Phi, psi and omega in degrees: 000324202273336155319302143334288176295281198335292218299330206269335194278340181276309181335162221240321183263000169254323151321292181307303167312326170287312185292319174319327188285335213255302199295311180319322188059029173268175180309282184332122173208172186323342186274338192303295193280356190260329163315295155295321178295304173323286129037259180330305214291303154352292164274344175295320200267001188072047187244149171289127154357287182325337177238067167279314196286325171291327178291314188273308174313330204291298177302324176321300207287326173276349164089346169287133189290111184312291218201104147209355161344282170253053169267143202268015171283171180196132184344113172297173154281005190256167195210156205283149173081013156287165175269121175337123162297063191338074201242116186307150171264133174248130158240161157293074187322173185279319190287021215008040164264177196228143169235143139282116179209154197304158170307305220272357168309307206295335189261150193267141188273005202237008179213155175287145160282121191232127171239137180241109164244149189221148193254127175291340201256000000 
């Protein structure tokens, strides 16, 4: 499978879904297309969705690496004792409902603002 994915990632039409992904500047970005190629990769095998999160663990747990051959992340602009971005947030309610809200809502003026963030990929 993890073979499969290289070929589809590689691929002329999936290079093109990154870079299209890349170019928009919408939310969606290459982790998006790197995602649906997994997905795609799946169903090629007859695997359920449901087991994506055992599929990316799977290379972890085997010492093979999912995906960092090419990977297409890149150095961001921020730089430390910069000023923060006002980039919407999403959270979970206790109710399980989801919100969105600016980042800079979340900080208090009398404590520093610290964010503990994590990657699906």
């Amino acid at each position: 499978m993890l073979k499969r994915e290289n070929e589809l990632r590689l691929s002329k039409d999936v290079q093109r879904r990154f870079e299209e992904a890349e170019r928009s500047g919408s939310t969606g970005d290459w982790m998006e297309v790197a995602s649906e190629v997994q997905k795609e990769v799946l169903a090629e095998f007859n695997v359920p969705e449901k087991a994506l999160n055992a599929y990316r663990c799977a290379a972890n747990k085997h010492g093979i690496s999912l995906y960092v051959k090419y990977n297409r992340a890149r150095e961001g602009y921020l730089r430390v004792g910069a000023k923060a971005p006002d980039v919407p947030v999403v959270s979970v309610e206790k109710d399980g409902s989801i919100r969105s809200h600016p980042l800079l809502e979340c900080q208090q003026a009398d404590r520093p603002l610290v964010i503990i963030a994590g990657s699906i990929s």
